[in-house]
């Protein structure tokens, strides 16, 4: 995993569709408060491993901060590919790490220039997933209309 993408950073070579998944660990603060930070760290390491195992070599997994992660999927031509990745991650996180995740998905349009705009859309979708009951994914409404 790498450090966080700088806000406002240009996507200089964005010539194809892509997707951004904004992910956080459900009830993570409660885990830290109940079981301690060592257990919280163990969960973060496990979910990071799960993200790496369930993405392609060209995808980028970033720990965005705290219990938040971003996955950049390049050369994705439909929302279905991003949804399939989200489904695999959700299933594996329950099966292997015993934890739930909330995932927001936003599509990246060819020629789109700023990471922060895409992250904002994916974050909005993540809040929608949490509002619908956590442990699930939601697609930003613009992507859902495609």
Backbone as numpy.savetxt, mean C-alpha at the origin, in Angstrom:
# Nx Ny Nz CAx CAy CAz Cx Cy Cz
13.56 -2.85 1.73 12.72 -1.67 1.73 13.60 -0.44 1.73
13.07 0.62 1.17 13.83 1.85 1.07 13.23 2.90 1.97
13.83 4.07 1.98 13.28 5.19 2.73 12.08 5.77 2.00
11.39 6.68 2.65 10.19 7.25 2.04 10.51 8.09 0.81
9.58 8.07 -0.12 9.68 8.93 -1.29 9.49 10.37 -0.83
10.30 11.27 -1.35 10.15 12.67 -0.97 8.85 13.20 -1.54
8.11 13.93 -0.72 6.87 14.53 -1.19 7.18 15.55 -2.27
6.37 15.56 -3.31 6.57 16.49 -4.40 7.58 16.01 -5.43
8.13 14.83 -5.23 9.13 14.31 -6.15 8.49 14.02 -7.51
9.19 14.34 -8.58 8.69 14.09 -9.93 8.76 12.63 -10.29
7.81 12.18 -11.08 7.86 10.86 -11.68 8.35 11.07 -13.11
9.65 11.21 -13.27 10.23 11.64 -14.53 10.00 10.68 -15.69
9.97 9.41 -15.43 9.90 8.44 -16.52 8.55 7.74 -16.57
7.51 8.41 -16.14 6.19 7.81 -16.09 5.54 7.86 -17.47
5.77 6.84 -18.26 5.22 6.79 -19.61 4.16 5.70 -19.76
3.84 5.01 -18.67 2.83 3.96 -18.74 1.97 4.00 -17.48
0.86 3.28 -17.53 0.00 3.21 -16.36 0.72 2.51 -15.22
0.30 2.81 -14.01 0.83 2.16 -12.84 -0.21 2.24 -11.73
0.16 1.79 -10.55 -0.74 1.83 -9.41 0.06 2.11 -8.15
-0.60 2.75 -7.21 -0.03 3.01 -5.89 -0.93 2.36 -4.85
-0.34 1.53 -4.00 -1.06 0.95 -2.88 -0.56 1.61 -1.61
-1.46 2.20 -0.84 -1.12 2.82 0.44 -1.68 1.89 1.51
-0.81 1.39 2.38 -1.17 0.31 3.30 -0.82 0.69 4.73
-1.72 0.35 5.66 -1.30 0.40 7.06 -1.81 -0.81 7.81
-1.14 -1.07 8.94 -1.45 -2.22 9.78 -2.62 -1.85 10.68
-3.69 -2.62 10.63 -4.86 -2.35 11.45 -4.52 -2.52 12.93
-5.00 -1.58 13.75 -4.87 -1.63 15.21 -3.42 -1.70 15.69
-2.51 -1.11 14.94 -1.09 -1.20 15.28 -0.76 -0.51 16.60
-1.37 0.63 16.86 -1.11 1.34 18.12 -1.50 0.46 19.31
-2.61 -0.26 19.18 -3.04 -1.16 20.24 -2.06 -2.30 20.47
-1.46 -2.81 19.40 -0.45 -3.86 19.53 0.74 -3.33 20.31
1.23 -2.15 19.93 2.36 -1.55 20.65 2.03 -1.32 22.11
0.83 -0.81 22.39 0.44 -0.51 23.77 0.24 -1.77 24.60
-0.30 -2.82 24.00 -0.61 -4.05 24.73 0.58 -4.99 24.84
1.30 -5.17 23.74 2.35 -6.19 23.69 3.76 -5.62 23.64
3.88 -4.31 23.47 5.20 -3.68 23.46 5.73 -3.45 22.06
6.74 -2.60 22.00 7.31 -2.20 20.71 8.08 -3.32 20.03
8.62 -4.26 20.80 9.32 -5.39 20.17 8.34 -6.21 19.31
7.14 -6.43 19.84 6.13 -7.16 19.07 5.68 -6.33 17.86
5.53 -5.03 18.06 5.19 -4.16 16.93 6.24 -4.21 15.84
7.51 -4.19 16.24 8.60 -4.28 15.27 8.58 -5.62 14.53
8.27 -6.69 15.24 8.19 -8.02 14.62 7.10 -8.03 13.55
5.96 -7.42 13.86 4.86 -7.36 12.89 5.28 -6.56 11.66
5.94 -5.42 11.86 6.37 -4.60 10.72 7.36 -5.35 9.84
8.26 -6.08 10.45 9.22 -6.88 9.67 8.48 -7.95 8.87
7.53 -8.62 9.51 6.77 -9.67 8.82 5.94 -9.13 7.67
5.24 -8.01 7.88 4.43 -7.49 6.78 5.32 -6.95 5.66
6.46 -6.38 5.99 7.40 -5.96 4.96 7.85 -7.13 4.10
8.12 -8.25 4.73 8.50 -9.47 4.00 7.35 -9.94 3.11
6.14 -9.89 3.64 4.96 -10.29 2.87 4.79 -9.40 1.64
5.01 -8.10 1.80 4.90 -7.19 0.65 5.92 -7.57 -0.42
7.15 -7.84 0.01 8.21 -8.18 -0.95 7.89 -9.49 -1.68
7.31 -10.44 -0.96 7.00 -11.75 -1.56 5.81 -11.69 -2.51
4.95 -10.70 -2.36 3.72 -10.63 -3.14 3.72 -9.52 -4.17
4.89 -8.99 -4.49 5.02 -7.98 -5.53 6.04 -8.45 -6.56
6.05 -7.77 -7.68 6.97 -8.11 -8.76 8.33 -7.45 -8.51
9.34 -7.93 -9.19 10.69 -7.36 -9.03 10.73 -5.88 -9.37
9.92 -5.43 -10.32 9.95 -4.02 -10.73 9.16 -3.11 -9.79
8.34 -3.68 -8.90 7.58 -2.88 -7.94 8.50 -2.39 -6.83
8.13 -1.28 -6.22 8.94 -0.69 -5.15 8.12 -0.68 -3.87
8.66 -1.27 -2.81 8.02 -1.29 -1.50 8.75 -0.29 -0.61
7.98 0.62 -0.01 8.56 1.69 0.80 7.87 1.72 2.16
8.65 1.76 3.22 8.06 2.05 4.53 7.91 3.56 4.58
6.67 4.01 4.61 6.36 5.42 4.48 6.50 6.14 5.82
6.26 5.43 6.91 6.37 6.00 8.25 5.49 5.22 9.20
5.97 5.01 10.43 5.19 4.27 11.42 4.78 2.91 10.88
3.47 2.69 10.79 2.96 1.42 10.26 2.41 1.57 8.85
2.83 2.62 8.15 2.35 2.90 6.80 3.40 2.50 5.76
2.91 1.87 4.70 3.76 1.44 3.60 3.13 1.89 2.29
3.97 2.10 1.29 3.51 2.41 -0.06 4.15 1.40 -1.01
3.36 0.88 -1.92 3.88 0.02 -2.98 3.60 0.70 -4.31
4.66 0.96 -5.07 4.54 1.51 -6.43 4.61 0.36 -7.40
3.56 0.19 -8.17 3.51 -0.85 -9.20 3.62 -0.16 -10.56
4.71 -0.42 -11.25 4.93 0.19 -12.56 4.45 -0.74 -13.66
4.04 -0.14 -14.77 3.57 -0.89 -15.95 2.41 -1.81 -15.59
1.40 -1.23 -14.98 0.15 -1.92 -14.66 -0.92 -1.29 -15.54
-1.55 -2.08 -16.40 -2.49 -1.49 -17.35 -3.95 -1.55 -16.93
-4.23 -2.15 -15.77 -5.61 -2.19 -15.30 -5.63 -2.20 -13.77
-6.73 -1.77 -13.24 -6.89 -1.76 -11.79 -6.92 -3.20 -11.26
-7.33 -4.15 -12.09 -7.41 -5.55 -11.66 -6.07 -6.08 -11.17
-4.98 -5.73 -11.84 -3.65 -6.20 -11.41 -3.33 -5.69 -10.01
-3.66 -4.44 -9.73 -3.42 -3.88 -8.39 -4.34 -4.53 -7.36
-5.60 -4.77 -7.74 -6.52 -5.44 -6.83 -6.06 -6.86 -6.53
-5.58 -7.57 -7.53 -5.08 -8.94 -7.31 -3.91 -8.94 -6.33
-3.02 -7.96 -6.46 -1.89 -7.84 -5.52 -2.40 -7.56 -4.12
-3.36 -6.64 -4.00 -3.93 -6.31 -2.68 -4.58 -7.54 -2.05
-5.31 -8.31 -2.83 -5.96 -9.52 -2.30 -4.93 -10.53 -1.79
-3.85 -10.73 -2.56 -2.79 -11.66 -2.13 -2.16 -11.18 -0.82
-1.88 -9.89 -0.74 -1.26 -9.33 0.46 -2.18 -9.49 1.66
-3.47 -9.18 1.49 -4.41 -9.31 2.61 -4.50 -10.75 3.10
-4.61 -11.70 2.18 -4.71 -13.11 2.57 -3.44 -13.56 3.28
-2.29 -13.23 2.71 -1.02 -13.67 3.30 -0.79 -13.03 4.66
-1.20 -11.77 4.83 -0.98 -11.10 6.12 -1.77 -11.78 7.23
-2.99 -12.23 6.93 -3.77 -12.97 7.92 -3.16 -14.34 8.18
-2.82 -15.04 7.11 -2.32 -16.42 7.24 -0.95 -16.49 7.92
-0.04 -15.58 7.57 1.35 -15.69 8.03 1.71 -14.74 9.16
1.11 -13.56 9.21 1.49 -12.59 10.23 0.40 -12.42 11.28
-0.78 -12.97 11.03 -1.87 -12.86 12.00 -2.35 -11.44 12.21
-2.21 -10.61 11.19 -2.62 -9.22 11.34 -3.41 -8.77 10.12
-4.28 -7.79 10.35 -5.06 -7.23 9.26 -4.40 -5.96 8.72
-4.72 -5.66 7.48 -4.20 -4.47 6.83 -5.36 -3.74 6.17
-5.22 -2.44 6.01 -6.14 -1.65 5.20 -5.33 -1.08 4.05
-5.87 -1.25 2.83 -5.14 -0.89 1.62 -5.99 0.04 0.77
-5.39 1.14 0.35 -6.01 2.03 -0.62 -5.26 1.95 -1.93
-5.99 1.94 -3.03 -5.38 1.81 -4.35 -5.75 3.02 -5.20
-4.75 3.58 -5.87 -4.98 4.65 -6.84 -4.16 4.34 -8.09
-4.75 4.58 -9.23 -4.03 4.38 -10.49 -3.15 5.59 -10.79
-2.02 5.32 -11.44 -1.10 6.36 -11.89 -1.28 6.46 -13.40
-1.65 7.64 -13.86 -1.87 7.86 -15.29 -0.55 8.16 -16.00
-0.42 7.74 -17.26 0.78 8.11 -18.01 0.93 9.63 -18.04
2.13 10.09 -17.79 2.40 11.52 -17.79 2.14 12.22 -16.47
1.54 11.52 -15.50 1.31 12.13 -14.19 2.65 12.47 -13.57
2.76 13.66 -12.96 4.08 14.17 -12.61 4.46 14.12 -11.14
3.52 14.03 -10.23 3.87 14.16 -8.82 3.41 12.96 -8.00
4.34 12.42 -7.23 4.03 11.31 -6.34 2.98 11.68 -5.30
3.09 12.89 -4.75 2.20 13.23 -3.63 0.73 13.23 -4.03
0.41 13.59 -5.27 -0.99 13.57 -5.72 -1.52 12.14 -5.77
-0.70 11.21 -6.22 -1.11 9.81 -6.30 -1.23 9.23 -4.89
-0.26 9.53 -4.04 -0.30 9.04 -2.66 -1.55 9.55 -1.95
-1.91 10.81 -2.19 -3.11 11.38 -1.56 -4.36 10.59 -1.98
-4.48 10.26 -3.25 -5.64 9.48 -3.71 -5.65 8.08 -3.09
-4.49 7.44 -3.03 -4.41 6.11 -2.43 -4.73 6.17 -0.94
-4.28 7.23 -0.26 -4.56 7.41 1.16 -6.06 7.60 1.40
-6.71 8.37 0.53 -8.16 8.55 0.65 -8.88 7.20 0.52
-8.43 6.38 -0.40 -9.02 5.05 -0.57 -8.77 4.18 0.66
-7.59 4.31 1.26 -7.27 3.54 2.48 -8.24 3.91 3.60
-8.53 5.20 3.75 -9.50 5.62 4.77 -10.87 5.03 4.49
-11.22 4.94 3.22 -12.49 4.30 2.85 -12.48 2.83 3.27
-11.38 2.13 3.04 -11.27 0.72 3.45 -11.44 0.59 4.96
-10.81 1.48 5.71 -10.94 1.43 7.18 -12.38 1.68 7.60
-13.03 2.65 6.95 -14.42 2.99 7.29 -15.36 1.82 6.99
-15.00 1.00 6.02 -15.83 -0.15 5.65 -15.54 -1.38 6.52
-14.62 -1.26 7.47 -14.42 -2.35 8.41 -13.02 -2.88 8.55
-12.03 -2.23 7.97 -10.63 -2.66 8.06 -10.45 -4.04 7.43
-9.18 -4.47 7.32 -8.88 -5.78 6.77 -9.33 -5.95 5.34
-9.30 -4.86 4.58 -9.78 -4.91 3.20 -9.08 -3.85 2.37
-9.41 -3.80 1.10 -8.87 -2.75 0.24 -10.03 -1.96 -0.36
-9.72 -0.76 -0.78 -10.67 0.08 -1.51 -9.91 0.77 -2.63
-10.63 1.04 -3.71 -10.05 1.68 -4.88 -10.54 3.12 -4.93
-9.62 4.05 -5.18 -10.01 5.45 -5.33 -11.06 5.55 -6.42
-12.08 6.34 -6.20 -13.25 6.37 -7.09 -12.90 6.65 -8.55
-11.88 7.48 -8.83 -11.50 7.74 -10.22 -11.03 6.46 -10.90
-10.27 5.64 -10.18 -9.77 4.38 -10.74 -10.91 3.39 -10.92
-11.87 3.42 -10.00 -12.98 2.49 -10.08 -13.86 2.77 -11.29
-13.84 4.00 -11.78 -14.67 4.38 -12.92 -14.04 3.99 -14.25
-12.77 3.55 -14.24 -12.08 3.21 -15.49 -12.65 1.97 -16.12
